Amino acid sequence: MRGLLDMPIDIIEKILKKLEHGERATFRNVSKACRQTFDSINYTFETVEFSGYRNNVWLIIENCLVEYQRRNILRQKDKSIIKKWTVNVKLDEDPWSKALEEFTRIFGNPKHLIQELHFNYKGQLSFITGSLKSLGHQLNVNSFELSRDFDGRYNARGEVQTQTMEILPFLKAGVLEDLSFECLPDLTDHPKMFFKKVIKTDQWKQAKRLYTNFCITNMKLSDLMHFRRLDVDYDSIKTKDAMYIRDNCKNLPGFEKYSFRSNVDSEKILEKFGSEAIVLDDNSIQDGFLLISVTPGLITFEKMNQ
């Protein structure tokens, strides 16, 4: 190890960046000099995920999984495809706090980049806010995904917004490009979610892609028209709405594709568009570079290959 530390820092950096996170973490724990060297390097992490329940938490960094659980079991490495460590947490300790200690230690470096950050949890996430605030900087995250398991309960209208706002403000606007919000089980037929605070954030306004599997109450189409790609549930799409979306797609730099799962007035929309564009079949028309497909439950606007 001494020989490695004697190398120029740029060579050490290249070597460490080729290692998996678990191997880098092992290197960091060798000595104080190793920790200082490790912490001075900026890394790009492909995926970071928090998943769990009250007594069990999984922190997954790339292919390295660490489970924090309230069981009397020693730290051990499991021989499986994904490298796994189990960390003993005392009965009077909080597994989430232990997982967050590791998270804040790793991402105390403000120049680290996380390509995909996932949260999948049944309980409240309010305790995460303090840990993120303690970092003293916003995280560089490209893609943020929140999956919320309500376990058959549908009193969720405000909970998704509350949990989103406990994390979203600590992600750097402009760096964050993709947003994904998923409720399990599917809440399509249940009350729409409140998202008023989320829509006002710079993170929302500067993101480029959005996925939801639920409707958002009181959300205007104008709140969505800056996104390059949409895959969302929406209350209803009438003819004038479809015309507005079409015009936005034509003028939006970098437009990719919009999909609205919605109560669509398909006959009137196709009749209106058909008089101004090329009819391809019973459900699709071509309007300039746009391919527009309309069925009773779905309308899509897609950029055709030029």
Coordinates of C-alpha atoms in Angstrom, one line a residue, residues 31-279:
S31 CA -4.7 4.1 7.2
K32 CA -5.1 7.8 7.8
A33 CA -2.9 8.5 4.7
C34 CA -5.2 6.3 2.6
R35 CA -8.3 8.1 3.9
Q36 CA -6.8 11.5 3.1
T37 CA -5.9 10.3 -0.4
F38 CA -9.3 8.7 -1.0
D39 CA -11.2 11.8 0.2
S40 CA -9.2 14.1 -2.0
I41 CA -10.5 12.4 -5.2
N42 CA -13.7 13.3 -7.0
Y43 CA -15.7 10.2 -8.0
T44 CA -18.7 9.6 -10.3
F45 CA -21.1 7.1 -8.7
E46 CA -23.5 5.3 -11.2
T47 CA -26.2 4.5 -8.7
V48 CA -26.9 5.2 -5.0
E49 CA -30.0 3.7 -3.4
F50 CA -31.7 3.8 0.0
S51 CA -34.3 1.1 0.5
G52 CA -35.9 -0.3 3.6
Y53 CA -38.2 -0.3 6.5
R54 CA -38.0 0.9 10.1
N55 CA -35.6 -1.8 11.4
N56 CA -33.8 -2.7 8.1
V57 CA -32.1 -0.3 5.8
W58 CA -30.1 -1.0 2.6
L59 CA -27.6 1.5 1.3
I60 CA -26.6 0.4 -2.2
I61 CA -23.7 2.2 -3.8
E62 CA -23.1 0.8 -7.3
N63 CA -22.8 -2.9 -6.7
C64 CA -21.9 -2.6 -3.0
L65 CA -24.8 -3.3 -0.7
V66 CA -24.6 -2.5 3.1
E67 CA -27.5 -3.7 5.2
Y68 CA -28.1 -2.0 8.6
Q69 CA -30.3 -4.1 10.8
R70 CA -31.3 -4.5 14.4
R71 CA -29.9 -8.0 14.8
N72 CA -27.0 -9.3 16.8
I73 CA -24.8 -10.2 13.8
L74 CA -21.2 -9.2 13.1
R75 CA -20.1 -7.3 10.0
Q76 CA -19.6 -9.9 7.3
K77 CA -19.1 -10.2 3.6
D78 CA -21.6 -12.3 1.7
K79 CA -20.5 -14.2 -1.4
S80 CA -23.1 -13.2 -4.0
I81 CA -23.3 -11.4 -7.3
I82 CA -23.8 -8.1 -5.4
K83 CA -21.2 -7.5 -2.7
K84 CA -23.0 -7.4 0.6
W85 CA -22.0 -6.3 4.1
T86 CA -24.3 -6.6 7.1
V87 CA -23.8 -4.1 9.9
N88 CA -25.0 -4.8 13.4
V89 CA -27.1 -2.0 14.8
K90 CA -28.0 -2.1 18.5
L91 CA -31.7 -2.3 19.5
D92 CA -31.6 1.3 20.8
E93 CA -29.9 2.6 17.6
D94 CA -31.6 3.7 14.4
P95 CA -30.5 1.8 11.3
W96 CA -31.4 4.8 9.1
S97 CA -29.1 7.1 11.1
K98 CA -26.2 4.6 10.7
A99 CA -26.8 4.4 7.0
L100 CA -27.0 8.2 6.7
E101 CA -23.7 8.5 8.6
E102 CA -22.0 6.5 5.9
F103 CA -23.8 8.4 3.2
T104 CA -22.8 11.8 4.5
R105 CA -19.2 10.7 5.1
I106 CA -18.9 9.6 1.5
F107 CA -20.7 12.5 -0.1
G108 CA -19.1 15.2 2.1
N109 CA -17.0 15.9 -1.0
P110 CA -19.1 18.5 -2.9
K111 CA -17.6 17.5 -6.2
H112 CA -18.7 13.9 -6.2
L113 CA -21.4 13.1 -8.9
I114 CA -24.3 10.7 -8.4
Q115 CA -25.8 9.7 -11.8
E116 CA -28.9 8.0 -10.2
L117 CA -30.2 8.5 -6.7
H118 CA -33.1 6.3 -5.6
F119 CA -35.2 6.2 -2.4
N120 CA -37.6 3.4 -1.8
Y121 CA -39.1 3.4 1.7
K122 CA -42.4 2.8 3.5
G123 CA -41.9 5.2 6.4
Q124 CA -41.2 8.9 6.8
L125 CA -38.0 10.5 5.4
S126 CA -37.9 13.6 7.6
F127 CA -34.8 12.5 9.4
I128 CA -32.9 12.6 6.1
T129 CA -33.2 16.4 5.9
G130 CA -30.9 17.0 8.8
S131 CA -28.2 14.7 7.3
L132 CA -28.4 16.4 3.9
K133 CA -28.4 19.8 5.5
S134 CA -25.3 18.9 7.5
L135 CA -23.3 18.4 4.3
G136 CA -23.3 22.1 3.8
H137 CA -23.7 21.8 0.0
Q138 CA -26.2 20.5 -2.5
L139 CA -25.5 17.0 -4.1
N140 CA -24.6 16.7 -7.7
V141 CA -27.3 14.3 -8.9
N142 CA -28.3 13.6 -12.5
S143 CA -31.4 11.5 -11.8
F144 CA -33.7 11.4 -8.7
E145 CA -36.3 8.6 -8.2
L146 CA -38.7 8.3 -5.2
S147 CA -40.7 5.1 -4.9
R148 CA -43.2 5.2 -2.2
D149 CA -44.9 2.0 -1.0
F150 CA -48.3 2.8 0.7
D151 CA -49.1 -0.9 1.3
G152 CA -52.7 -0.5 0.2
R153 CA -53.3 2.8 2.0
Y154 CA -54.6 5.7 -0.1
N155 CA -54.4 8.6 2.3
A156 CA -51.3 9.6 0.4
R157 CA -52.2 12.9 -1.2
G158 CA -49.7 15.0 0.7
E159 CA -47.1 12.5 1.7
V160 CA -45.3 12.2 -1.6
Q161 CA -44.9 16.0 -1.8
T162 CA -43.7 16.1 1.9
Q163 CA -41.1 13.4 1.3
T164 CA -40.0 14.9 -2.0
M165 CA -39.4 18.2 -0.3
E166 CA -37.3 16.5 2.3
I167 CA -34.7 15.6 -0.4
L168 CA -35.2 17.7 -3.5
P169 CA -34.0 21.1 -2.2
F170 CA -30.6 19.4 -1.4
L171 CA -30.0 18.4 -5.0
K172 CA -28.3 20.9 -7.3
A173 CA -30.7 22.5 -9.8
G174 CA -29.3 22.4 -13.4
V175 CA -27.3 19.2 -12.6
L176 CA -30.5 17.4 -11.9
E177 CA -32.1 16.4 -15.2
D178 CA -34.4 13.4 -14.5
L179 CA -37.3 13.2 -12.0
S180 CA -39.3 10.0 -11.3
F181 CA -42.1 9.6 -8.7
E182 CA -43.8 6.3 -8.3
C183 CA -46.5 5.2 -5.8
L184 CA -47.0 1.5 -5.1
P185 CA -49.5 0.1 -5.5
D186 CA -50.6 2.0 -8.5
L187 CA -52.8 4.9 -7.4
T188 CA -54.2 5.9 -10.8
D189 CA -57.8 5.5 -9.7
H190 CA -57.4 7.3 -6.4
P191 CA -57.1 10.9 -5.3
K192 CA -54.6 13.1 -7.0
M193 CA -51.4 14.2 -5.3
F194 CA -50.5 17.6 -4.0
F195 CA -47.3 18.9 -5.6
K196 CA -47.7 22.7 -5.3
K197 CA -44.4 23.2 -3.4
V198 CA -42.4 20.8 -5.7
I199 CA -43.5 22.6 -8.8
K200 CA -42.2 25.9 -7.5
T201 CA -38.6 24.6 -6.9
D202 CA -35.7 25.4 -9.3
Q203 CA -35.0 21.7 -9.4
W204 CA -38.4 21.0 -11.0
K205 CA -38.2 24.0 -13.3
Q206 CA -34.7 23.1 -14.6
A207 CA -35.2 19.3 -15.0
K208 CA -35.5 17.8 -18.4
R209 CA -37.5 14.6 -18.0
L210 CA -40.4 13.6 -15.7
Y211 CA -42.1 10.3 -14.9
T212 CA -45.1 9.9 -12.5
N213 CA -47.6 7.1 -12.2
F214 CA -50.2 9.3 -10.5
C215 CA -52.1 12.5 -11.3
I216 CA -51.1 15.8 -9.7
T217 CA -53.9 18.0 -8.5
N218 CA -54.2 21.6 -9.7
M219 CA -51.2 21.2 -12.0
K220 CA -51.4 23.3 -15.2
L221 CA -50.0 22.0 -18.5
S222 CA -47.7 25.1 -18.5
D223 CA -46.0 23.6 -15.4
L224 CA -44.9 20.7 -17.6
M225 CA -44.0 22.3 -20.9
H226 CA -40.3 22.9 -20.1
F227 CA -39.6 19.2 -19.9
R228 CA -38.1 17.5 -22.9
R229 CA -39.6 14.1 -22.1
L230 CA -42.8 13.4 -20.1
D231 CA -44.4 10.1 -19.1
V232 CA -47.2 11.2 -16.8
D233 CA -50.8 10.7 -15.7
Y234 CA -53.0 13.7 -16.4
D235 CA -56.6 14.5 -15.5
S236 CA -58.0 15.1 -19.0
I237 CA -56.7 16.3 -22.4
K238 CA -59.2 18.2 -24.6
T239 CA -58.7 19.5 -28.1
K240 CA -57.4 22.9 -27.1
D241 CA -54.9 21.2 -24.7
A242 CA -53.6 18.9 -27.4
M243 CA -53.1 22.0 -29.7
Y244 CA -51.2 23.8 -27.0
I245 CA -49.0 20.7 -26.3
R246 CA -48.3 20.3 -30.0
D247 CA -47.2 23.9 -30.5
N248 CA -45.0 23.6 -27.4
C249 CA -43.3 20.5 -28.8
K250 CA -42.5 22.2 -32.1
N251 CA -40.8 25.1 -30.3
L252 CA -39.1 23.4 -27.4
P253 CA -35.3 23.0 -27.9
G254 CA -34.3 19.4 -27.4
F255 CA -37.8 18.0 -27.4
E256 CA -37.9 14.2 -27.2
K257 CA -41.3 12.7 -26.4
Y258 CA -44.5 13.4 -24.4
S259 CA -46.9 10.6 -23.2
F260 CA -50.0 11.6 -21.3
R261 CA -52.1 8.8 -19.7
S262 CA -55.4 10.7 -19.5
N263 CA -59.1 11.0 -20.3
V264 CA -58.5 11.9 -23.9
D265 CA -61.1 13.3 -26.2
S266 CA -59.6 11.2 -29.0
E267 CA -62.3 11.6 -31.8
K268 CA -62.3 15.4 -31.6
I269 CA -58.5 15.7 -31.3
L270 CA -58.0 13.4 -34.4
E271 CA -60.6 15.3 -36.3
K272 CA -59.0 18.6 -35.6
F273 CA -55.4 17.4 -36.3
G274 CA -56.4 15.4 -39.3
S275 CA -57.6 18.6 -41.1
E276 CA -54.1 20.1 -40.7
A277 CA -51.7 17.2 -41.0
I278 CA -51.0 13.9 -42.7
V279 CA -53.3 11.0 -41.4

